[in-house]
Tab-separated table of C-alpha atoms and ligand atoms in Angstrom:
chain	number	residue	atom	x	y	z
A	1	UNK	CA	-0.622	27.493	-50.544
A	2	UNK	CA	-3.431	27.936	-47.850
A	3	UNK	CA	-2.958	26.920	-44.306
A	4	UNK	CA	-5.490	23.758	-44.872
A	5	UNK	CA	-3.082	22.220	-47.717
A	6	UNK	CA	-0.642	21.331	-44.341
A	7	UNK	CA	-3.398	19.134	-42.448
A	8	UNK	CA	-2.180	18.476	-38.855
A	9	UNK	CA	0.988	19.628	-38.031
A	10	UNK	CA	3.030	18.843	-34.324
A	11	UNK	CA	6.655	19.617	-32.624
A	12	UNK	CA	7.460	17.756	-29.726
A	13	UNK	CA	8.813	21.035	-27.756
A	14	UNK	CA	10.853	18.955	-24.973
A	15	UNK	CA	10.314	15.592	-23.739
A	16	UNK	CA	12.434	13.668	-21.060
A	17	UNK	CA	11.804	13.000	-17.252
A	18	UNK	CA	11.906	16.359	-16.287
A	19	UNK	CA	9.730	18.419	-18.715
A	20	UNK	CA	7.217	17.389	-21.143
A	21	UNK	CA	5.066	19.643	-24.053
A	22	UNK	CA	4.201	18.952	-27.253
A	23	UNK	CA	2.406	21.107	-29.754
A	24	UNK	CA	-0.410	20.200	-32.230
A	25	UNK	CA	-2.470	22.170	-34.898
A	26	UNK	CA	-4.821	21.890	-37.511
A	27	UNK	CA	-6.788	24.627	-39.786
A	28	UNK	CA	-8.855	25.330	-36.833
A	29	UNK	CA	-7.042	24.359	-33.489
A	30	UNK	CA	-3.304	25.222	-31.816
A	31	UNK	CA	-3.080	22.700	-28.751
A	32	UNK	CA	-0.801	21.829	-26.308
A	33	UNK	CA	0.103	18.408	-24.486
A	34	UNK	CA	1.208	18.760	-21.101
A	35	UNK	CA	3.129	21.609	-19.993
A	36	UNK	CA	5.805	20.464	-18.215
A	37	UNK	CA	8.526	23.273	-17.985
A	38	UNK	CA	7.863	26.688	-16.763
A	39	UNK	CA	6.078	29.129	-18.810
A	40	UNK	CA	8.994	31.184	-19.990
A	41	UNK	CA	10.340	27.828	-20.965
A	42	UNK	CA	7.455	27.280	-22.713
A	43	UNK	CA	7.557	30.553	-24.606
A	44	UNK	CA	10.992	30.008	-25.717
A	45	UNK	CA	10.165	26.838	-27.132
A	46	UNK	CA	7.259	27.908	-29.115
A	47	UNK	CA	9.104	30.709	-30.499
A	48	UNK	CA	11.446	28.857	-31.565
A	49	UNK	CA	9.246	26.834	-34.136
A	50	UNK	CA	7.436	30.014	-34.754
A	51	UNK	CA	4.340	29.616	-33.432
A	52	UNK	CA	3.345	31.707	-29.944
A	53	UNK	CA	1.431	30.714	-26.517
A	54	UNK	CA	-1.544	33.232	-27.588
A	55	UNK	CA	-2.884	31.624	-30.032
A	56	UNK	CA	-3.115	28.269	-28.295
A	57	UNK	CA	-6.525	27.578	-27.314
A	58	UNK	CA	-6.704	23.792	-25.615
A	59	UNK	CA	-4.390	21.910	-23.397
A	60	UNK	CA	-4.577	18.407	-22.739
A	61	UNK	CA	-3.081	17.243	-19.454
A	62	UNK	CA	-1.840	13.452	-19.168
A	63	UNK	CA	-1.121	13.313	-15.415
A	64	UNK	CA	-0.363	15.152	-12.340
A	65	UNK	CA	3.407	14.532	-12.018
A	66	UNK	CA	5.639	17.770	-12.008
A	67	UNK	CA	7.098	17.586	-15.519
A	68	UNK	CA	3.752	17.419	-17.327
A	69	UNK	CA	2.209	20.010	-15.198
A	70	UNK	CA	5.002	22.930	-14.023
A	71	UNK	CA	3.655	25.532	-16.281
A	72	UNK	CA	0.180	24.748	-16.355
A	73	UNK	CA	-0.963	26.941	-13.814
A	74	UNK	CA	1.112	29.613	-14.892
A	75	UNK	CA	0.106	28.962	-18.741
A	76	UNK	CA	-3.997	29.086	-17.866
A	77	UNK	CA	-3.592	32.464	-15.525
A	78	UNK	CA	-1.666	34.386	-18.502
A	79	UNK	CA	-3.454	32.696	-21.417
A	80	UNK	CA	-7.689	33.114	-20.875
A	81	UNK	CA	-8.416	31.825	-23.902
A	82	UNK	CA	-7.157	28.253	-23.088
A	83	UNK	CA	-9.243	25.584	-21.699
A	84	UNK	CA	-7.360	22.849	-19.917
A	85	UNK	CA	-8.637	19.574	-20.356
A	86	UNK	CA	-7.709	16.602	-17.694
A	87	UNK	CA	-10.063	13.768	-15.900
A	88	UNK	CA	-11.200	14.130	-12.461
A	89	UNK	CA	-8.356	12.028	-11.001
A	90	UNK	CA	-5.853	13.957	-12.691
A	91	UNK	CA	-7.275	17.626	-11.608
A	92	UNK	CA	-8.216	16.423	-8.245
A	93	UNK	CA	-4.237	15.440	-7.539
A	94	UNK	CA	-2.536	18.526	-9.049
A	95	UNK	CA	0.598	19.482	-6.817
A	96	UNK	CA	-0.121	22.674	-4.507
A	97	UNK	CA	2.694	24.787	-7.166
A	98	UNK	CA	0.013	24.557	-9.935
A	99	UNK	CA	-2.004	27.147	-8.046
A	100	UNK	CA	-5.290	28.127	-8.794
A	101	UNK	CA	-6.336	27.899	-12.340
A	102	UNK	CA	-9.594	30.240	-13.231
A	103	UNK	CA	-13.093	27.643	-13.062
A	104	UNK	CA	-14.062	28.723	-16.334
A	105	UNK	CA	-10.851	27.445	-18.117
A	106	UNK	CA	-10.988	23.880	-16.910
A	107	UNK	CA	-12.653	21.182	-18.668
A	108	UNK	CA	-13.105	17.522	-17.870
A	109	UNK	CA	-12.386	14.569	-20.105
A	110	UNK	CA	-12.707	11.498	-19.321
A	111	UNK	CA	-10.640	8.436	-19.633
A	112	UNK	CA	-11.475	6.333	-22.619
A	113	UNK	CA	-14.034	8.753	-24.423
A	114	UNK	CA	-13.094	11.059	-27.390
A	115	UNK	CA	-13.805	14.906	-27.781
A	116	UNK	CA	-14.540	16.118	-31.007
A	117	UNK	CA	-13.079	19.789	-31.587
A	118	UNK	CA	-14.511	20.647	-35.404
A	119	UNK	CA	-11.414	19.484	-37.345
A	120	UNK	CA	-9.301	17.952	-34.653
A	121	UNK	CA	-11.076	14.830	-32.653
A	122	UNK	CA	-8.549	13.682	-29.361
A	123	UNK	CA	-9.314	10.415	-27.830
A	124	UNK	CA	-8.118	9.658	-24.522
A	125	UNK	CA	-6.669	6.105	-23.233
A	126	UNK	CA	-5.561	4.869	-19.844
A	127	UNK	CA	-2.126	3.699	-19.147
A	128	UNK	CA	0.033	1.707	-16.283
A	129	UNK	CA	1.617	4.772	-14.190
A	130	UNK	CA	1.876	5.636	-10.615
A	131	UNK	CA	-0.470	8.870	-10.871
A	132	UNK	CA	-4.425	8.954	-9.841
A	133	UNK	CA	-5.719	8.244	-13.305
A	134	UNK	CA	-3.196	8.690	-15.965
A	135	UNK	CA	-3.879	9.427	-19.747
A	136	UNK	CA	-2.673	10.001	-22.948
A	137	UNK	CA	-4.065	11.100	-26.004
A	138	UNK	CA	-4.486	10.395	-29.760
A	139	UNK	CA	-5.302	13.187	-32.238
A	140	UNK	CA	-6.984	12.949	-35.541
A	141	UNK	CA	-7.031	15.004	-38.120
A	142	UNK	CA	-8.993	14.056	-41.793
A	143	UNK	CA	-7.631	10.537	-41.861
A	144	UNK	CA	-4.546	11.393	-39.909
A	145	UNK	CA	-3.224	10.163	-36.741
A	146	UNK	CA	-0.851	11.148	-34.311
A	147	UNK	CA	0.056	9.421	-31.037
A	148	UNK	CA	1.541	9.789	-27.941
A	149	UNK	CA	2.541	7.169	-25.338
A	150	UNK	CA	4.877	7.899	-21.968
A	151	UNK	CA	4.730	7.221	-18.509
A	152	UNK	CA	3.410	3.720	-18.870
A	153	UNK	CA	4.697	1.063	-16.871
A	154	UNK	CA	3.145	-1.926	-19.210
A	155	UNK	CA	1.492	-2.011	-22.452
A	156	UNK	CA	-1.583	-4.267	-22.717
A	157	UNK	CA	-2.769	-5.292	-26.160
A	158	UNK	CA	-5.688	-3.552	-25.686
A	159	UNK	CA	-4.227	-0.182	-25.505
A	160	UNK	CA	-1.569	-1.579	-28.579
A	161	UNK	CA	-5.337	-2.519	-30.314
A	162	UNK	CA	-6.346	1.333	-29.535
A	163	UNK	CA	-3.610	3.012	-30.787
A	164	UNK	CA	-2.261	0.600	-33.808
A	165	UNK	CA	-1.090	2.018	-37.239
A	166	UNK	CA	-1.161	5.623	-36.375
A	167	UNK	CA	0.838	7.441	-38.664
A	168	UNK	CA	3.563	9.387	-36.231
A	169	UNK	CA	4.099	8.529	-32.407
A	170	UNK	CA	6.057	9.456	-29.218
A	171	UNK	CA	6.724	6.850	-27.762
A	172	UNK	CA	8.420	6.158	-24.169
A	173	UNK	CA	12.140	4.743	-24.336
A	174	UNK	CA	13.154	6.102	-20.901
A	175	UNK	CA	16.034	4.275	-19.148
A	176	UNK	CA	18.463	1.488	-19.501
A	177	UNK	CA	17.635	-1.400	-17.329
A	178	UNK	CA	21.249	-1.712	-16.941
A	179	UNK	CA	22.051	1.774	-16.363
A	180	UNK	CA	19.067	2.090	-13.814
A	181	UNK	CA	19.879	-1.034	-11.870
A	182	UNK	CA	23.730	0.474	-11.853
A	183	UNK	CA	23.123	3.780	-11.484
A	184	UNK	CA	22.549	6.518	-8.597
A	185	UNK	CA	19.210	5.625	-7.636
A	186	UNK	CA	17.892	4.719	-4.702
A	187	UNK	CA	16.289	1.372	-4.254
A	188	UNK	CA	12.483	1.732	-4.004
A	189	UNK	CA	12.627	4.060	-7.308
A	190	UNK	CA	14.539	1.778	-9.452
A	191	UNK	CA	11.693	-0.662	-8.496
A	192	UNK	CA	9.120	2.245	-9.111
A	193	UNK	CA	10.386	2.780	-12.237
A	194	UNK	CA	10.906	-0.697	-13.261
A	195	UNK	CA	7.179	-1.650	-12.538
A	196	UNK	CA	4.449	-1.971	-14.214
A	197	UNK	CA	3.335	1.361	-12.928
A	198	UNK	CA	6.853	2.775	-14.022
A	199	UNK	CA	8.113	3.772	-17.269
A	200	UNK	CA	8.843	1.561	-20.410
A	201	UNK	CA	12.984	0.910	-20.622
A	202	UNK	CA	14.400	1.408	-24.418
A	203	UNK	CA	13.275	-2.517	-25.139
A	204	UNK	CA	9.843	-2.533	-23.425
A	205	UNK	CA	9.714	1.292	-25.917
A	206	UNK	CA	11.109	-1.394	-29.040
A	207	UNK	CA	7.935	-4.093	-27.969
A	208	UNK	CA	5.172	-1.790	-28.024
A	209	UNK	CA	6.344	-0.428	-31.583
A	210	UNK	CA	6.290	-3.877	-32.235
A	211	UNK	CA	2.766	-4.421	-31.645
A	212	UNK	CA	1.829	-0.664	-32.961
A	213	UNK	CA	3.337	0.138	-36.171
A	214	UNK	CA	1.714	-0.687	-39.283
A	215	UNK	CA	1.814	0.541	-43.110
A	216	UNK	CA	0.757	3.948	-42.271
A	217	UNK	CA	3.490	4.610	-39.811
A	218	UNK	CA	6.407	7.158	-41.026
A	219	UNK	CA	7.462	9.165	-38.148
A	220	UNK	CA	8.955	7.595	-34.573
A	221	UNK	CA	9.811	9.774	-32.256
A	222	UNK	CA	11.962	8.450	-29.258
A	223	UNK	CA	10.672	10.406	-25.821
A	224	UNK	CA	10.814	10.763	-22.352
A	225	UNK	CA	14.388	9.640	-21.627
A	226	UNK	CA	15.730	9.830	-18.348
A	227	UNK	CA	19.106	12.029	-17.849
A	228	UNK	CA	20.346	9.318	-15.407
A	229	UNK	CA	19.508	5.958	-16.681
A	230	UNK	CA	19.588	6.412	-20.669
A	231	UNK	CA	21.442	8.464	-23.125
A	232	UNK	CA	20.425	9.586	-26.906
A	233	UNK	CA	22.468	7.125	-28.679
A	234	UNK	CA	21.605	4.075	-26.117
A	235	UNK	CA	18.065	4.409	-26.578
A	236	UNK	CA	17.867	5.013	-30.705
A	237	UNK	CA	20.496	2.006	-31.133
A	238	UNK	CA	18.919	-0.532	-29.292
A	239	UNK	CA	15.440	0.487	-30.361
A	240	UNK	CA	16.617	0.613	-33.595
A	241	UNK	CA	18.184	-2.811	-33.307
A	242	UNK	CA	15.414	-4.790	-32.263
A	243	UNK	CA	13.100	-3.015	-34.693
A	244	UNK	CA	15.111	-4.441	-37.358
A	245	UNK	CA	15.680	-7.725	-35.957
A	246	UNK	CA	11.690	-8.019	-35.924
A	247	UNK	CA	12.293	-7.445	-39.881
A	248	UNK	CA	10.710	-3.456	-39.200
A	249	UNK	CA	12.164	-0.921	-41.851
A	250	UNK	CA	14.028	1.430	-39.558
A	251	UNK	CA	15.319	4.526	-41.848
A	252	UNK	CA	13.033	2.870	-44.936
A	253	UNK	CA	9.579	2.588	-44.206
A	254	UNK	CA	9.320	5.122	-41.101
A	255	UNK	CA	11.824	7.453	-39.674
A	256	UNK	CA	12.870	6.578	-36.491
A	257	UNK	CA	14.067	10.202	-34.533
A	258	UNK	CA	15.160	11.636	-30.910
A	259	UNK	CA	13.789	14.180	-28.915
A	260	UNK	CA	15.517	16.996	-26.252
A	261	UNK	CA	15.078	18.105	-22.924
A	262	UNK	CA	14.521	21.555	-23.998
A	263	UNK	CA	15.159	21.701	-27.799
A	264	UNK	CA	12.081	21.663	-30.293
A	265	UNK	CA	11.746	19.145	-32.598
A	266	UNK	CA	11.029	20.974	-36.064
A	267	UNK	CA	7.339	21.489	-36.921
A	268	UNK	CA	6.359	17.777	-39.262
A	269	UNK	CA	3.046	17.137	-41.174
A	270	UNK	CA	1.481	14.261	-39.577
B	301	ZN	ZN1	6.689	11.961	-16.925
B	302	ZN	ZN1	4.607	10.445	-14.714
């Protein structure tokens, strides 16, 4: 079997409030979303799903915020042959720790447009978050499509319009209301995070699968969960629950799965 016969291929390599990167190939192109952990971290993980940091060659930067960014300035000073992509907003608000990341390697992309890479086309779309100008990213691959969605306060059915029927996702389920109004936090960041320029809570996550999934959709993956306000089984149970109560086959017609902190998710074919 030739590489080719696999089509697009992605791990999510950690996901949760304090370190985001996922990985995404094709025949022609290994890419990276965010790098969130440090670049050790980031090693590890890629090693662990057999695949290796040389041989990446694009990464796509959602936002400025320290765990989508940690190892990117690290990553583009040991790796030359990777071009970061990120809008203006996003490059022009990168914390001072990022350093300085070689001119040549950085690439804008703006919000809303798509960049076609030979076999791999990524479209960008804006979301509701409390960062300059915040985006995520869908990937396409022959007639494939893979998704990912965090960090978004709200979910307009626009973006649901944009992003509809893909066939895998990642999408935010990152706190408990309950467990955030109850827990540790201090005032002003429970509202943060409860805004519209927050995160999506494990039943805001349910809605927007709601208004997303369609026939094509086999693969859910639950991300960005917050150590403090959300735990594993919380978040997949009550997701899971109102899928089903909406009459969506959970287990049947799409997998619904976790992700870790720092634990890869095995390699899947889109
Ligand atoms: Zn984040
Ligand atoms: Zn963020």
């Amino acid at each position: 079997m030739t590489q080719e016969d696999f089509g697009m291929r992605v791990s999510v390599l950690a996901s949760s409030s304090s370190g985001n990167a996922t990985y995404i190939e094709t025949p022609e192109h290994k890419v990276l979303v965010d790098a969130g952990l440090s670049g050790k971290k980031l090693a590890a993980l890629m090693a662990s799903i057999g695949r290796d940091l040389n041989d990446v060659d694009s990464l796509f930067i959602t936002h400025e915020h320290t765990d989508h960014v940690a190892g990117m300035g690290v990553l583009a000073r040991r790796y030359k042959q990777l071009t970061v992509y990120a809008n203006k907003g996003t490059f022009a608000h990168l914390p001072k720790s990022v350093g300085k990341i070689p001119y040549d390697q950085l690439a804008l992309f703006d919000m809303g447009t798509t960049l076609s890479l030979g076999d791999l086309d990524v479209e960008s779309f804006g979301v509701s978050h409390d960062a300059a100008e915040p985006q995520f990213y869908q990937f396409h691959h022959d007639d494939r499509a893979f998704t990912i969605l965090t960090d978004t306060g709200y979910v307009s059915d626009r973006l649901a319009g944009t992003i509809r029927d893909s066939d895998a996702y990642v999408m935010e389920a990152n706190h408990d209301v309950e467990m955030l109004r109850e827990g540790p936090y201090p005032w002003g960041l429970k509202q943060r995070i409860l805004s519209d320029y927050g995160h999506l809570s494990n039943a805001d996550g349910a809605d927007a699968l709601m208004s997303v999934i369609g026939p094509r959709t086999k693969r859910v993956y639950l991300g960005h969960r917050s150590a403090h306000n959300n735990t594993k089984p919380l978040a997949h149970t009550t997701v899971a629950e109102l899928l089903k109560r909406e009459g969506l086959g959970v287990d049947h017609d799409f997998a619904l799965l976790d992700t870790e902190r720092e634990k890869a998710e095995g390699l899947f074919t889109v």
